[in-house]
PDB file of C-alpha atoms in Angstrom:
ATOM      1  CA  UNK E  17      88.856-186.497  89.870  1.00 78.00           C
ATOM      2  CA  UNK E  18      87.047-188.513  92.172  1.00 90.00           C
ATOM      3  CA  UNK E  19      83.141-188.880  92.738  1.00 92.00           C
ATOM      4  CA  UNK E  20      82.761-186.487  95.457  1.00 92.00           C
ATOM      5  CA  UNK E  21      85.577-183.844  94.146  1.00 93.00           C
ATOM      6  CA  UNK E  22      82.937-184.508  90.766  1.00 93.00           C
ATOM      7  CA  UNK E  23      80.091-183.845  92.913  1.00 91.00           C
ATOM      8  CA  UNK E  24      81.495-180.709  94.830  1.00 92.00           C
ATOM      9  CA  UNK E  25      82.556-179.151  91.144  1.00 93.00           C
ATOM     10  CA  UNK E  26      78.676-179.437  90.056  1.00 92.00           C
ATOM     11  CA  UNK E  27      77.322-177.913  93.228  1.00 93.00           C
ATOM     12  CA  UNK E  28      79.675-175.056  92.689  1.00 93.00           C
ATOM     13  CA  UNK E  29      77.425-174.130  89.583  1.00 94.00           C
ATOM     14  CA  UNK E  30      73.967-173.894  90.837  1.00 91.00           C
ATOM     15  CA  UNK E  31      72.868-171.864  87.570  1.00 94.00           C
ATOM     16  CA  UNK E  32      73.999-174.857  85.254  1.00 94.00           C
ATOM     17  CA  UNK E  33      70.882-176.679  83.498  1.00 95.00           C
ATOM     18  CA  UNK E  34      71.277-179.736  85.526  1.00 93.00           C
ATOM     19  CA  UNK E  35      72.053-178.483  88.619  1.00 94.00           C
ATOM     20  CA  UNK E  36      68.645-176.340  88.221  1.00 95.00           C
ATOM     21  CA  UNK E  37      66.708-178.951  87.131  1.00 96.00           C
ATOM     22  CA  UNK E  38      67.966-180.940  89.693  1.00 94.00           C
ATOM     23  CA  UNK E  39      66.972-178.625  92.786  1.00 94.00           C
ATOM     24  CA  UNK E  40      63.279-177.784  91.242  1.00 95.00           C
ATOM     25  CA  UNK E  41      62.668-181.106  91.129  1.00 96.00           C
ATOM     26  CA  UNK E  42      63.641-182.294  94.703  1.00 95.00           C
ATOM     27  CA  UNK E  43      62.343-178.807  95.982  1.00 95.00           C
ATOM     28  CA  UNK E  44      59.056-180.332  94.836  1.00 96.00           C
ATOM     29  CA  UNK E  45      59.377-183.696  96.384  1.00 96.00           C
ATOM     30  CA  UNK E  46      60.584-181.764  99.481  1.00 96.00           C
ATOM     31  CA  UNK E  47      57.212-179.628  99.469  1.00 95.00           C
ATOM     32  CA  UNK E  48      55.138-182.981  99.343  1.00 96.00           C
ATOM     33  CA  UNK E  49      57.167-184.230 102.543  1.00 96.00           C
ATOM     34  CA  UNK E  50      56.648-182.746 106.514  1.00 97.00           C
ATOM     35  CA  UNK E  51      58.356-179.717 107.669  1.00 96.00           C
ATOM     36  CA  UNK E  52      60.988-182.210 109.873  1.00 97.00           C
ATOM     37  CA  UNK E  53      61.281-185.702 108.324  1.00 97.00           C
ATOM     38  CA  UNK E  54      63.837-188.192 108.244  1.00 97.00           C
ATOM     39  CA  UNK E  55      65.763-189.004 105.123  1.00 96.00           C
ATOM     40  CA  UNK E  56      67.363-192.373 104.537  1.00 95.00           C
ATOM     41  CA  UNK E  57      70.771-191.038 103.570  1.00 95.00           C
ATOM     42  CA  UNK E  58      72.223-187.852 102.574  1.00 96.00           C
ATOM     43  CA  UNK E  59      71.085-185.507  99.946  1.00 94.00           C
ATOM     44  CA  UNK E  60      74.475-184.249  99.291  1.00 94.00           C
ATOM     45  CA  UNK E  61      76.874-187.347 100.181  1.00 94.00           C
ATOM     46  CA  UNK E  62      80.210-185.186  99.684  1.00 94.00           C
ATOM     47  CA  UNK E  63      78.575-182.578 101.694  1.00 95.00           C
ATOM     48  CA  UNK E  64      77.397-184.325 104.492  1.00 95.00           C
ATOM     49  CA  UNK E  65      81.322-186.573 104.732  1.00 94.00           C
ATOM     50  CA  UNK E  66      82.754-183.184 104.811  1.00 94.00           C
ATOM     51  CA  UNK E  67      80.412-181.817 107.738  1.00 95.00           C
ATOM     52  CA  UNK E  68      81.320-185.095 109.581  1.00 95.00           C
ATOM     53  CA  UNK E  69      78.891-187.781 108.595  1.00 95.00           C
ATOM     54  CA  UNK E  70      80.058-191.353 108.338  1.00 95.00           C
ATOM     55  CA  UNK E  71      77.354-194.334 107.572  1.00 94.00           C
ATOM     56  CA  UNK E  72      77.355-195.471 110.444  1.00 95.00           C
ATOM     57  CA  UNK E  73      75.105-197.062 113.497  1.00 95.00           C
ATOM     58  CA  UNK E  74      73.712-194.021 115.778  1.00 93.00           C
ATOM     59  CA  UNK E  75      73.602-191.368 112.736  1.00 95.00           C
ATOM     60  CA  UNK E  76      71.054-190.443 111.416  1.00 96.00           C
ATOM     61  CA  UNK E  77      69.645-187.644 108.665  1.00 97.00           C
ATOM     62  CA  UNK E  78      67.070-185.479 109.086  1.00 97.00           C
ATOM     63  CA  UNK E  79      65.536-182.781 106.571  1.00 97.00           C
ATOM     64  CA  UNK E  80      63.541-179.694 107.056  1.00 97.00           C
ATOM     65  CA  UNK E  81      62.223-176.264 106.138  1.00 95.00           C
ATOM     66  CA  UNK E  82      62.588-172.805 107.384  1.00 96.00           C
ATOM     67  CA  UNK E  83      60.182-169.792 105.810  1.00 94.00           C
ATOM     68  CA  UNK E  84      62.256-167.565 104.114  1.00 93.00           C
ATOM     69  CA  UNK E  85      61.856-163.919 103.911  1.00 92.00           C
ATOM     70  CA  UNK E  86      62.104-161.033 106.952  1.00 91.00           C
ATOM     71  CA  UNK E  87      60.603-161.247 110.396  1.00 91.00           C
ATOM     72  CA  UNK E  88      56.810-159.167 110.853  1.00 91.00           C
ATOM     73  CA  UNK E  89      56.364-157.975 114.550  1.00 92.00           C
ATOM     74  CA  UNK E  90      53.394-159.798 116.404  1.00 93.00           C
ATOM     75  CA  UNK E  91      51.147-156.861 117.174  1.00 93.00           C
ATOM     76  CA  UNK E  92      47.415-157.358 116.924  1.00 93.00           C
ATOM     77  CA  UNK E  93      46.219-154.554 113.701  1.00 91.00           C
ATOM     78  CA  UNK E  94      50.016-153.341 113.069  1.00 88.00           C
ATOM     79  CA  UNK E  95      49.404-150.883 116.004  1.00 91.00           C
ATOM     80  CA  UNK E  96      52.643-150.533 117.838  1.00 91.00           C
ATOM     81  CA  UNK E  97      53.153-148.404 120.966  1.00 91.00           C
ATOM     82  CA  UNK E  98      55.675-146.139 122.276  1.00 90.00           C
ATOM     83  CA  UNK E  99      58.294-144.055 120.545  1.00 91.00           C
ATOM     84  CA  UNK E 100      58.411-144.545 117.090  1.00 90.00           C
ATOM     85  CA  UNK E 101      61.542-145.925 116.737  1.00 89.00           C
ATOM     86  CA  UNK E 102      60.644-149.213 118.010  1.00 87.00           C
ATOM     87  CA  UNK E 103      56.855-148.659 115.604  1.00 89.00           C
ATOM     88  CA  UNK E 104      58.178-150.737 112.856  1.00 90.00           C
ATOM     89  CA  UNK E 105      55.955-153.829 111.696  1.00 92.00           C
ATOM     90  CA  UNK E 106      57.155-155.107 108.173  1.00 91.00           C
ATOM     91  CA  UNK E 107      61.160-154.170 107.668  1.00 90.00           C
ATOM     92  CA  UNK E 108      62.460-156.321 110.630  1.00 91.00           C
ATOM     93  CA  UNK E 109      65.478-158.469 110.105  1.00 92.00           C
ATOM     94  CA  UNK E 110      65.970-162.208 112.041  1.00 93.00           C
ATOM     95  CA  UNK E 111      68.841-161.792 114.078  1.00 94.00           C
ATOM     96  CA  UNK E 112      69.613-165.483 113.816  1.00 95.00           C
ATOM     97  CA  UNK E 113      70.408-167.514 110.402  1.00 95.00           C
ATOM     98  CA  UNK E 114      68.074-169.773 108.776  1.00 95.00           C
ATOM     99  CA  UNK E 115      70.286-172.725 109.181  1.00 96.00           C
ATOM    100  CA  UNK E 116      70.780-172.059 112.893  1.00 96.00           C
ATOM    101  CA  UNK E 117      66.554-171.897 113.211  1.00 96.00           C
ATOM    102  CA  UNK E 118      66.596-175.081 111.124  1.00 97.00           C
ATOM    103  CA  UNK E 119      69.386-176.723 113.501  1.00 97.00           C
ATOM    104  CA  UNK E 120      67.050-175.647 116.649  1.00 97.00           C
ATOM    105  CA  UNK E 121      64.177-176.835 114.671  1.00 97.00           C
ATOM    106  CA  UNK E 122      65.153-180.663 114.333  1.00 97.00           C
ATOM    107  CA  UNK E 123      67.027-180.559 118.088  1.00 96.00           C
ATOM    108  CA  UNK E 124      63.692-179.889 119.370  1.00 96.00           C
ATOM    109  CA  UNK E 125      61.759-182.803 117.057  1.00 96.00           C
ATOM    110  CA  UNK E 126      64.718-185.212 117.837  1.00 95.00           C
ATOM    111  CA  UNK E 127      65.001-184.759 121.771  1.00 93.00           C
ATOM    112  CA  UNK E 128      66.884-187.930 122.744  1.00 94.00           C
ATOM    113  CA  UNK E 129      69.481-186.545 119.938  1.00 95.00           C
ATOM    114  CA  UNK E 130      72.245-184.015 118.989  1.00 95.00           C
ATOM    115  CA  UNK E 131      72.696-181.682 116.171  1.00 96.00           C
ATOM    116  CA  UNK E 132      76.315-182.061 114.567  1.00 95.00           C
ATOM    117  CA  UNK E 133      76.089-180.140 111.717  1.00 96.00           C
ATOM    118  CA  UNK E 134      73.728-179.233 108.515  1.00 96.00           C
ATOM    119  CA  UNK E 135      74.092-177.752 104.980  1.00 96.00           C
ATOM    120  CA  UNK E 136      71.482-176.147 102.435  1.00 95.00           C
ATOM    121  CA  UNK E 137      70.209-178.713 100.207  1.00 94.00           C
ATOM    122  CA  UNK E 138      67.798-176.306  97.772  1.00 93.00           C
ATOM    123  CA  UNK E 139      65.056-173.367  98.127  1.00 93.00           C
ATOM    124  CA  UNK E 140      61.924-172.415  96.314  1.00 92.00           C
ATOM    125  CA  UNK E 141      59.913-169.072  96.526  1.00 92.00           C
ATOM    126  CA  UNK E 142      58.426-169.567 100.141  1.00 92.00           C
ATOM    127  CA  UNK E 143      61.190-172.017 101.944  1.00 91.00           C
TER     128      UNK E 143
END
């Protein structure tokens, strides 16, 4: 088994001790860092070769966080009008994925740039 077969088995079992460790500590370390930064090289280096990364001149990595949890309408007092159908304030769904508002996120910081793929690297109670 090579390294990143070896890597890809562990990340398979995100409840295993070390894998758990492992994500609460760089979920803190990601906490401590902007909402868009750049990283120096790949959290996940199996991951990232998979997606279509290769280590070389013109790519680059780039981390960030998306608010997890449902969507709350923007009405001033939770008054809503019209029928009340549409009155709902609290049980909205996103229609979009997180990783596709993550995706957007970083194509927006990074204009001069394009997005060529992205994979979850850990989450906490709020991102």
């Amino acid at each position: 088994m090579g390294a990143y077969k070896y890597m890809e088995e562990l990340y398979k079992k995100k409840q295993s001790d070390l894998l758990r460790f492992l994500l609460r500590i760089r979920c803190w370390q990601f906490r401590q860092l902007t909402a868009v930064h750049r990283a120096s090289r790949p959290t996940r280096p199996d991951k990232a070769r998979r997606l279509g990364y290769k280590a070389t001149q013109g790519m680059v990595i780039y981390r960030t966080r998306v608010k997890r949890g449902g969507r709350k309408r923007p009405v001033a007092k939770g008054i809503c009008y019209g029928k009340p159908k549409s009155a709902g304030v609290k049980s909205l769904k996103f229609q979009r994925s997180i990783q596709s508002v993550a995706e957007e996120r970083v194509g927006r910081a990074c204009g001069g740039l394009r997005v060529l793929n992205s994979y979850w690297v850990g989450a906490d109670a709020v991102y």
